[in-house]
Coordinates of C-alpha atoms in Angstrom, one line a residue:
M773 CA -193.7 174.0 -153.9
K774 CA -190.9 173.0 -154.9
K775 CA -189.5 176.2 -156.7
T776 CA -190.9 178.7 -153.2
L777 CA -187.9 175.6 -151.1
I778 CA -185.3 176.3 -153.2
I779 CA -185.3 179.7 -152.8
L780 CA -186.1 179.2 -149.8
L781 CA -182.3 177.0 -149.2
L782 CA -180.9 180.1 -150.6
T783 CA -182.4 182.9 -148.3
A784 CA -180.8 180.7 -145.5
K785 CA -177.1 179.3 -148.1
A786 CA -176.9 183.2 -148.4
Y787 CA -176.7 183.6 -143.6
G788 CA -173.4 180.9 -143.6
Q789 CA -173.5 181.9 -139.9
Q790 CA -176.7 179.9 -138.7
K791 CA -176.6 176.4 -138.1
S792 CA -180.1 174.3 -136.2
F793 CA -177.1 173.2 -133.5
V794 CA -175.5 176.1 -131.6
P795 CA -173.9 175.4 -128.1
I796 CA -173.8 177.9 -125.7
T797 CA -171.2 178.7 -123.4
K798 CA -170.9 179.2 -119.3
T799 CA -169.9 183.2 -120.2
D800 CA -173.4 183.5 -122.0
D801 CA -176.1 185.7 -120.4
E802 CA -178.9 185.8 -120.9
S803 CA -179.4 188.2 -124.4
T804 CA -176.5 185.9 -126.1
I805 CA -179.0 183.4 -125.5
I806 CA -181.3 184.9 -127.6
A807 CA -179.9 186.8 -129.6
K808 CA -178.9 183.1 -130.3
A809 CA -182.0 181.0 -130.3
A810 CA -183.3 183.3 -133.5
N811 CA -180.2 182.5 -136.0
V812 CA -180.8 178.9 -135.5
V813 CA -182.4 177.8 -138.8
P814 CA -184.1 174.1 -140.0
S815 CA -181.3 172.0 -142.3
P816 CA -182.4 171.7 -145.8
R817 CA -184.3 168.4 -144.9
Q818 CA -185.8 170.1 -142.3
L819 CA -187.0 172.8 -144.3
R820 CA -188.8 170.9 -147.1
W821 CA -190.8 168.8 -144.6
Q822 CA -191.9 171.7 -143.0
A823 CA -192.5 173.6 -146.5
L824 CA -195.7 170.0 -146.8
E825 CA -197.6 171.4 -144.8
L826 CA -200.0 167.6 -144.8
T827 CA -198.8 164.2 -144.4
A828 CA -200.5 161.3 -145.0
F829 CA -200.2 157.9 -142.5
F830 CA -201.3 154.8 -144.0
H831 CA -202.2 152.4 -141.5
F832 CA -202.4 149.1 -143.2
G833 CA -201.2 145.2 -141.8
I834 CA -202.7 142.4 -140.5
N835 CA -203.9 144.1 -137.9
T836 CA -206.9 145.4 -141.0
F837 CA -208.4 141.8 -141.0
T838 CA -208.3 140.8 -137.3
N839 CA -210.5 144.0 -136.6
Q840 CA -207.7 145.3 -134.1
E841 CA -205.2 147.9 -132.8
W842 CA -202.3 146.5 -132.3
G843 CA -201.8 142.6 -132.8
D844 CA -200.2 140.2 -130.5
G845 CA -197.0 139.1 -133.8
K846 CA -199.6 135.7 -133.4
E847 CA -202.4 136.6 -136.0
D848 CA -203.1 134.5 -138.4
I849 CA -201.5 136.1 -141.5
S850 CA -203.9 133.8 -144.4
K851 CA -206.7 135.7 -143.3
F852 CA -204.6 139.3 -145.7
N853 CA -205.0 139.3 -148.6
P854 CA -206.8 142.6 -149.9
Q855 CA -208.2 141.5 -153.0
L856 CA -209.2 144.5 -155.1
L857 CA -206.2 146.3 -153.9
D858 CA -205.0 150.1 -155.3
A859 CA -202.5 152.2 -153.8
E860 CA -202.8 154.5 -156.0
Q861 CA -206.5 154.9 -155.3
W862 CA -204.9 156.0 -151.7
V863 CA -202.3 159.0 -152.9
K864 CA -204.3 160.4 -155.2
A865 CA -207.5 161.0 -153.1
I866 CA -204.7 162.4 -150.4
K867 CA -203.1 164.2 -153.1
E868 CA -206.5 165.7 -154.5
A869 CA -206.7 167.2 -151.0
G870 CA -203.5 169.1 -150.3
F871 CA -201.4 166.0 -149.5
K872 CA -197.4 166.2 -150.2
Q873 CA -196.1 163.4 -149.1
A874 CA -197.4 159.9 -147.3
I875 CA -196.2 157.1 -144.8
I876 CA -196.5 153.4 -144.9
T877 CA -196.9 150.9 -142.0
A878 CA -194.2 148.5 -143.2
K879 CA -194.2 146.6 -140.1
H880 CA -196.6 148.5 -136.4
H881 CA -195.7 146.5 -133.4
D882 CA -197.0 143.0 -134.6
G883 CA -194.3 142.4 -136.3
F884 CA -196.1 141.6 -139.8
C885 CA -194.4 142.7 -142.9
L886 CA -196.0 144.6 -146.1
W887 CA -193.1 143.6 -147.8
P888 CA -191.4 140.3 -149.0
S889 CA -188.8 140.9 -146.0
K890 CA -186.0 137.5 -146.1
F891 CA -185.4 137.5 -142.8
T892 CA -188.9 136.5 -141.7
E893 CA -191.8 135.0 -142.9
H894 CA -194.0 137.0 -141.0
S895 CA -194.3 138.6 -143.9
I896 CA -196.8 139.3 -146.7
K897 CA -195.1 136.3 -149.3
N898 CA -196.8 133.3 -146.2
T899 CA -200.1 135.1 -148.0
P900 CA -203.1 135.1 -150.5
Y901 CA -202.5 138.5 -151.5
K902 CA -201.0 137.8 -155.1
N903 CA -199.8 133.7 -154.5
G904 CA -197.8 135.7 -151.7
K905 CA -195.7 138.1 -154.6
G906 CA -197.5 141.5 -153.5
D907 CA -195.1 144.0 -152.2
I908 CA -197.6 146.6 -150.7
V909 CA -194.7 148.9 -149.7
R910 CA -193.5 148.8 -153.6
E911 CA -196.6 149.6 -154.9
V912 CA -197.3 152.7 -152.6
A913 CA -194.1 153.9 -153.1
D914 CA -194.9 153.7 -157.1
A915 CA -198.2 155.1 -157.0
C916 CA -196.2 158.3 -154.6
K917 CA -193.3 158.5 -157.5
K918 CA -196.4 158.5 -160.5
Y919 CA -198.2 161.3 -158.8
K920 CA -194.6 163.7 -157.8
I921 CA -195.4 163.3 -153.6
G922 CA -193.3 162.3 -150.9
F923 CA -192.6 159.0 -150.2
G924 CA -192.2 157.3 -146.3
V925 CA -191.6 153.6 -144.4
Y926 CA -192.4 153.5 -140.9
L927 CA -191.1 150.8 -139.5
S928 CA -192.1 150.0 -135.8
P929 CA -189.5 149.3 -133.2
W930 CA -191.5 147.3 -131.3
D931 CA -192.2 143.5 -132.7
R932 CA -194.3 141.1 -130.5
N933 CA -193.5 138.1 -132.7
N934 CA -190.1 138.4 -133.9
P935 CA -187.7 135.9 -131.3
S936 CA -185.0 137.4 -130.7
Y937 CA -187.0 141.1 -129.4
G938 CA -185.3 141.8 -126.4
S939 CA -181.4 140.5 -127.3
E940 CA -178.6 142.4 -129.3
A941 CA -179.2 139.9 -132.6
Y942 CA -182.8 141.9 -132.8
N943 CA -180.9 145.4 -134.0
T944 CA -178.9 143.5 -136.6
Y945 CA -182.9 142.2 -137.4
F946 CA -183.3 146.1 -137.6
V947 CA -181.4 147.0 -139.2
N948 CA -182.1 144.2 -141.7
Q949 CA -185.2 145.1 -142.3
L950 CA -184.2 149.2 -142.2
T951 CA -181.5 148.0 -145.0
E952 CA -184.6 146.2 -147.2
L953 CA -186.2 149.1 -147.2
L954 CA -184.2 151.7 -147.4
T955 CA -181.8 151.2 -151.2
Q956 CA -185.2 149.0 -152.8
Y957 CA -187.8 151.5 -152.8
G958 CA -186.0 154.6 -154.2
K959 CA -185.9 157.3 -152.8
V960 CA -187.5 157.9 -148.5
D961 CA -188.8 161.1 -147.7
E962 CA -188.9 160.3 -144.3
V963 CA -188.4 157.6 -141.9
W964 CA -191.0 157.8 -138.9
F965 CA -189.7 156.2 -136.0
D966 CA -191.6 155.4 -132.0
G967 CA -190.3 154.4 -128.7
A968 CA -193.3 151.6 -127.9
N969 CA -191.1 149.3 -126.6
G970 CA -193.4 147.2 -124.7
E971 CA -192.6 142.1 -124.0
G972 CA -191.5 140.7 -127.3
P973 CA -192.8 136.9 -127.2
N974 CA -189.6 135.4 -124.7
G975 CA -191.2 138.2 -122.3
K976 CA -188.3 141.4 -122.4
K977 CA -187.8 143.9 -123.9
Q978 CA -184.9 145.0 -125.9
I979 CA -182.8 148.2 -125.8
Y980 CA -183.0 150.1 -129.3
D981 CA -179.8 151.4 -131.2
F982 CA -181.1 154.0 -132.5
D983 CA -177.6 155.7 -133.0
A984 CA -176.6 153.3 -135.3
W985 CA -179.9 152.9 -137.1
Y986 CA -179.9 157.3 -137.0
A987 CA -177.2 156.4 -138.9
L988 CA -177.8 153.8 -141.5
I989 CA -180.5 156.0 -142.8
R990 CA -178.1 159.0 -142.6
K991 CA -175.9 156.6 -144.6
L992 CA -178.6 155.2 -147.3
Q993 CA -181.2 158.0 -147.2
P994 CA -179.4 161.7 -146.1
Q995 CA -183.0 163.2 -147.1
A996 CA -185.2 161.5 -144.5
V997 CA -186.1 163.1 -142.1
I998 CA -186.3 160.8 -139.2
A999 CA -189.0 161.3 -137.3
V1000 CA -191.0 161.1 -134.8
Q1001 CA -188.2 159.1 -132.2
G1002 CA -185.5 160.5 -134.1
P1003 CA -182.8 163.5 -134.5
D1004 CA -184.9 165.7 -137.0
V1005 CA -188.9 165.8 -135.9
R1006 CA -190.3 165.5 -132.7
W1007 CA -193.9 164.4 -131.8
V1008 CA -195.9 167.0 -130.9
G1009 CA -197.0 165.1 -127.1
T1010 CA -200.7 163.8 -128.0
E1011 CA -202.8 162.6 -130.9
S1012 CA -205.1 165.1 -131.1
G1013 CA -204.3 166.8 -134.6
V1014 CA -203.8 169.5 -132.3
G1015 CA -200.6 171.6 -131.2
R1016 CA -199.4 173.8 -128.7
E1017 CA -200.4 177.8 -128.9
T1018 CA -196.8 178.8 -128.4
E1019 CA -195.2 176.2 -129.8
W1020 CA -191.8 177.1 -131.4
S1021 CA -189.1 175.0 -133.7
V1022 CA -186.3 175.6 -131.0
L1023 CA -185.9 174.2 -128.1
P1024 CA -182.9 173.1 -125.9
T1025 CA -180.9 170.2 -126.8
S1026 CA -182.0 168.2 -124.0
E1027 CA -185.6 167.7 -126.0
K1028 CA -184.0 165.5 -128.3
D1029 CA -182.3 162.4 -125.8
Q1030 CA -183.3 159.2 -126.5
E1031 CA -184.1 158.1 -123.3
K1032 CA -187.1 161.2 -123.3
I1033 CA -188.8 160.6 -126.1
A1034 CA -189.3 157.2 -124.9
S1035 CA -190.7 157.7 -121.7
L1036 CA -193.5 159.9 -124.0
S1037 CA -194.4 157.5 -126.0
Q1038 CA -197.1 154.5 -126.8
K1039 CA -196.2 151.6 -123.9
E1040 CA -199.3 149.2 -124.0
V1041 CA -202.3 148.9 -125.8
N1042 CA -204.1 149.7 -123.4
V1043 CA -202.5 153.4 -122.6
I1044 CA -203.6 155.7 -125.1
P1045 CA -201.6 158.5 -125.6
A1046 CA -203.9 162.1 -124.8
L1047 CA -206.5 163.0 -127.2
S1048 CA -207.5 166.1 -125.7
G1049 CA -204.7 168.5 -127.6
S1050 CA -204.1 169.9 -123.3
Y1051 CA -200.1 170.1 -123.0
E1052 CA -198.3 169.0 -119.4
D1053 CA -194.6 171.1 -120.8
Q1054 CA -197.2 173.9 -122.9
D1055 CA -193.7 175.8 -122.2
R1056 CA -190.7 174.0 -124.2
G1057 CA -188.7 176.9 -126.0
S1058 CA -189.5 180.5 -123.7
R1059 CA -187.2 182.4 -123.2
A1060 CA -187.0 180.8 -119.1
K1061 CA -186.1 177.3 -121.1
L1062 CA -183.1 178.4 -122.6
I1063 CA -181.8 180.3 -120.0
N1064 CA -180.0 177.2 -118.6
A1065 CA -180.0 174.7 -121.8
T1066 CA -176.5 173.6 -123.0
G1067 CA -177.3 174.4 -126.2
L1068 CA -179.9 175.1 -128.3
V1069 CA -181.1 172.4 -132.0
W1070 CA -184.4 173.3 -134.4
Y1071 CA -186.1 170.7 -133.7
P1072 CA -190.4 171.0 -135.0
A1073 CA -193.2 169.3 -133.5
E1074 CA -195.1 166.5 -136.2
T1075 CA -198.7 167.1 -134.9
D1076 CA -200.7 163.4 -135.7
V1077 CA -204.4 162.3 -136.0
S1078 CA -206.8 159.8 -137.3
I1079 CA -209.3 160.4 -139.4
R1080 CA -211.6 158.4 -137.5
P1081 CA -211.4 156.7 -133.6
G1082 CA -209.1 153.8 -134.4
W1083 CA -205.6 154.0 -136.5
F1084 CA -206.4 150.6 -138.3
Y1085 CA -209.6 150.3 -140.5
H1086 CA -212.8 149.1 -138.2
G1087 CA -216.5 148.9 -140.2
N1088 CA -217.7 150.4 -137.6
E1089 CA -215.9 154.2 -137.4
D1090 CA -217.4 154.5 -141.5
A1091 CA -220.4 157.3 -140.2
K1092 CA -217.6 158.2 -137.6
V1093 CA -214.9 159.7 -140.2
K1094 CA -214.0 163.3 -139.3
T1095 CA -216.5 166.3 -141.0
P1096 CA -214.9 168.2 -144.1
K1097 CA -215.1 171.1 -140.5
Q1098 CA -213.4 169.1 -138.3
L1099 CA -210.3 168.3 -140.1
M1100 CA -209.9 172.3 -141.4
E1101 CA -210.3 173.3 -137.9
I1102 CA -207.8 170.3 -137.3
Y1103 CA -206.3 172.5 -140.2
F1104 CA -206.2 175.2 -138.0
T1105 CA -203.8 173.7 -135.1
S1106 CA -201.9 172.0 -136.3
V1107 CA -200.1 173.4 -139.0
G1108 CA -201.5 176.6 -138.1
R1109 CA -199.1 176.5 -134.9
N1110 CA -196.0 175.9 -136.4
G1111 CA -196.1 171.8 -137.3
V1112 CA -196.8 169.2 -139.3
L1113 CA -200.6 168.0 -139.7
L1114 CA -199.7 163.8 -140.7
L1115 CA -203.4 162.6 -140.9
N1116 CA -203.6 158.6 -140.7
I1117 CA -206.7 157.0 -143.4
P1118 CA -206.3 154.2 -143.0
P1119 CA -207.5 151.4 -146.5
N1120 CA -209.8 148.8 -146.0
T1121 CA -210.3 144.8 -146.2
N1122 CA -211.1 145.4 -149.8
G1123 CA -206.9 147.9 -149.9
K1124 CA -209.4 150.9 -150.7
I1125 CA -209.6 154.3 -149.3
A1126 CA -213.6 154.5 -147.8
D1127 CA -215.7 156.2 -149.7
N1128 CA -216.3 157.9 -146.4
D1129 CA -213.4 158.7 -145.8
V1130 CA -212.6 159.8 -150.2
N1131 CA -215.0 162.1 -149.8
S1132 CA -214.6 163.8 -146.3
L1133 CA -210.5 164.4 -147.7
A1134 CA -211.8 166.1 -151.0
A1135 CA -214.2 168.7 -149.6
F1136 CA -211.9 169.5 -147.0
G1137 CA -209.2 169.8 -150.0
K1138 CA -211.9 172.3 -151.7
E1139 CA -213.1 174.5 -148.3
M1140 CA -209.2 175.2 -147.7
R1141 CA -208.4 175.8 -151.4
N1142 CA -211.8 178.6 -151.4
I1143 CA -210.9 180.3 -147.9
F1144 CA -207.0 181.3 -148.8
S1145 CA -207.7 182.3 -152.2
N1146 CA -208.5 185.3 -151.6
N1147 CA -206.3 187.8 -149.5
V1148 CA -208.0 190.6 -148.5
A1149 CA -205.3 192.3 -147.1
K1150 CA -203.4 192.6 -149.9
A1151 CA -205.9 195.9 -151.6
A1152 CA -205.0 197.3 -148.9
T1153 CA -203.2 200.4 -148.2
V1154 CA -200.2 199.7 -145.8
K1155 CA -197.7 200.8 -143.8
A1156 CA -195.0 200.7 -140.8
T1157 CA -194.3 202.4 -138.0
S1158 CA -190.5 201.7 -139.1
G1159 CA -189.3 199.2 -141.5
K1160 CA -189.0 197.7 -144.7
E1161 CA -190.5 195.8 -147.8
L1162 CA -194.7 195.8 -146.8
K1163 CA -194.6 194.4 -150.2
A1164 CA -192.9 191.5 -149.2
M1165 CA -196.1 190.5 -147.1
F1166 CA -198.3 189.8 -150.1
D1167 CA -195.6 188.1 -153.2
G1168 CA -197.3 184.3 -151.9
R1169 CA -193.2 184.2 -151.5
L1170 CA -190.9 182.9 -148.4
S1171 CA -188.1 183.6 -148.8
T1172 CA -189.1 187.3 -149.2
Y1173 CA -189.8 189.3 -146.1
F1174 CA -191.0 192.2 -144.2
T1175 CA -188.6 193.6 -141.2
T1176 CA -187.1 196.2 -139.0
P1177 CA -184.2 198.4 -139.4
E1178 CA -180.7 198.4 -137.2
R1179 CA -182.0 196.0 -133.8
E1180 CA -185.3 196.8 -134.0
T1181 CA -187.9 194.1 -132.9
A1182 CA -191.1 195.7 -132.6
T1183 CA -193.3 197.5 -134.9
T1184 CA -196.7 198.0 -136.2
I1185 CA -199.3 197.7 -140.0
E1186 CA -201.5 199.9 -139.5
L1187 CA -203.8 198.5 -143.1
N1188 CA -206.7 200.6 -145.1
W1189 CA -208.9 200.3 -147.3
P1190 CA -211.6 202.4 -148.9
K1191 CA -214.2 200.5 -147.6
D1192 CA -215.3 198.6 -145.4
V1193 CA -213.2 194.7 -145.8
R1194 CA -214.4 191.4 -144.0
F1195 CA -212.5 188.6 -142.7
N1196 CA -212.4 186.2 -139.3
V1197 CA -208.6 184.1 -140.0
L1198 CA -205.6 185.6 -139.6
S1199 CA -202.5 184.1 -141.3
L1200 CA -198.6 185.0 -140.4
Q1201 CA -195.5 183.2 -141.8
E1202 CA -192.0 184.1 -140.6
N1203 CA -189.0 183.1 -142.9
I1204 CA -187.5 179.8 -141.2
A1205 CA -184.8 179.8 -143.5
V1206 CA -182.9 183.0 -141.3
G1207 CA -184.9 181.5 -137.8
Q1208 CA -187.7 181.8 -135.5
R1209 CA -188.3 185.3 -134.3
I1210 CA -191.8 186.6 -132.5
E1211 CA -192.2 186.3 -129.5
K1212 CA -196.0 188.0 -128.9
F1213 CA -198.9 190.0 -131.3
E1214 CA -201.9 191.7 -131.2
L1215 CA -204.3 192.3 -133.9
A1216 CA -207.0 195.5 -133.6
Y1217 CA -209.4 197.3 -135.8
F1218 CA -210.7 201.0 -135.9
D1219 CA -214.3 201.2 -135.1
G1220 CA -215.3 204.7 -135.8
K1221 CA -214.3 206.2 -132.9
Q1222 CA -211.4 204.0 -131.8
W1223 CA -208.5 200.5 -131.3
I1224 CA -210.5 197.4 -130.3
N1225 CA -208.4 194.4 -129.9
F1226 CA -209.4 191.3 -131.6
T1227 CA -207.2 189.3 -131.4
S1228 CA -203.4 188.7 -129.8
G1229 CA -201.1 185.0 -130.3
T1230 CA -197.5 184.5 -129.7
T1231 CA -195.0 182.2 -131.6
V1232 CA -195.3 182.2 -135.6
G1233 CA -192.8 180.5 -136.9
Y1234 CA -193.4 178.6 -140.6
K1235 CA -196.9 179.9 -140.5
R1236 CA -199.8 180.7 -137.4
L1237 CA -203.5 180.4 -138.6
L1238 CA -206.1 182.5 -135.7
K1239 CA -210.1 182.2 -135.7
F1240 CA -212.5 185.0 -134.5
D1241 CA -215.1 186.8 -134.7
T1242 CA -216.8 187.6 -138.4
I1243 CA -214.8 191.1 -138.4
T1244 CA -216.3 194.4 -140.4
A1245 CA -213.4 197.5 -141.2
K1246 CA -212.0 199.7 -143.1
K1247 CA -208.7 200.6 -140.9
V1248 CA -206.5 197.5 -139.3
R1249 CA -203.4 197.3 -136.9
F1250 CA -201.4 194.4 -136.6
K1251 CA -198.6 195.1 -134.1
I1252 CA -196.0 192.6 -132.9
L1253 CA -194.6 193.1 -129.1
S1254 CA -192.3 191.2 -128.8
S1255 CA -189.1 189.9 -130.8
R1256 CA -186.5 187.8 -131.0
L1257 CA -184.1 188.8 -133.3
N1258 CA -186.1 191.2 -136.3
P1259 CA -188.8 189.9 -137.1
T1260 CA -189.5 189.1 -140.2
L1261 CA -192.8 188.3 -141.4
A1262 CA -192.9 186.4 -144.2
E1263 CA -196.7 186.5 -145.4
F1264 CA -199.2 188.5 -144.3
G1265 CA -203.4 187.7 -144.7
L1266 CA -206.7 187.9 -144.0
Y1267 CA -209.2 185.3 -145.5
L1268 CA -212.8 185.1 -144.9
W1269 CA -214.2 181.9 -143.8
N1270 CA -217.8 180.9 -144.7
E1271 CA -218.8 177.8 -142.0
S1272 CA -222.5 177.9 -143.4
K1273 CA -222.0 176.4 -146.4

């Protein structure tokens, strides 16, 4: 991944006129706006983040020991004592499944800190864990460094324990704690906020100083992406692991408005974000949404879900861990819909990832490797009605790509095999280092008499995965029907997923 990322960054640099934000002027007509949208690109930090594909969340804290999802800040923290805690076991489990980054809940809404913060007594330093000498943030950071995966922190803006919450003094408190996390644990690759904003101990709500927090992160850890109440990465909108079927990374700048983001965040324990994967805002980046924008920005989606029904560990959910097949379906509806999957795997009261979770993750990783190990499209003879660099679609590099000449935005690619091949998965990838462009495509096979369409889609972006009934054919036709500018199809794959295994 590192080599691919470096090449992608160099490709983006070569397109010096392209930026992750572009203004729209009153004199811009529709064609100009769409051309601008086609040239909006991710920043280097966003590009690195997108290439991760799979990231993990470790929800762990006092809630683990009180068997709660949300604490109220009044918990007896002497209950916190994970005597067998093994952060390396956590990180090894996710890495073996193909995950590239982990985020630890350094502080949840209850205000309990997993590091010995000098700004509060409501922290691990006043628990039996390692006789008050423990620091679980450090243990996770060290494990991530050892196993060469990214490290991130979640610091809840909402704090139901701190008495200053609801006053300007709390913003100072938050900055102090954020500074500890950004200066004591080495490189931080992601800082994760939400907009949760309920009442504190004094019955007041806080006005968050997000701009100051963002500036601090940019100063101390400039490579870190800020999600999902942040300028780099947005929340997809549900906790189902299901992204939109049309998911643009180029959106109007109004989508980054802090108040809008916060209004969609969970603010009360009994008000749960949609779990079904349904969206009131299926359309966030189509042409119609861009026409009246004042500017355009690269703002990709993170798609989150827990491996269990809850986000913290509960013993009665040990038999409810998502199966490898369910995790694979989620991979298709998150990464396969131009997102990055954030999968929560909560450690138990012993401080271990439970066996059921570890086994499911391992089988998921194995199944993913099996499915995508044999691209039958690579064995085909390929031709196009117009375009160049067809071989680039099969070289495993996102920096090289098939594209069309001049200003052509539609084309047809035909694949032929000497004998029948079988497949039920389509994988597409654009070179997003130069923009997201494809708007509509379809796939058909020739049955000996006629072409039969069997799947279609809209956006591609970093990756699009579609599953369908198994096709047996010698000839396949892929059409790009619409694109905002010359399409940049970096990878094309046809695979067979044997779900009966």
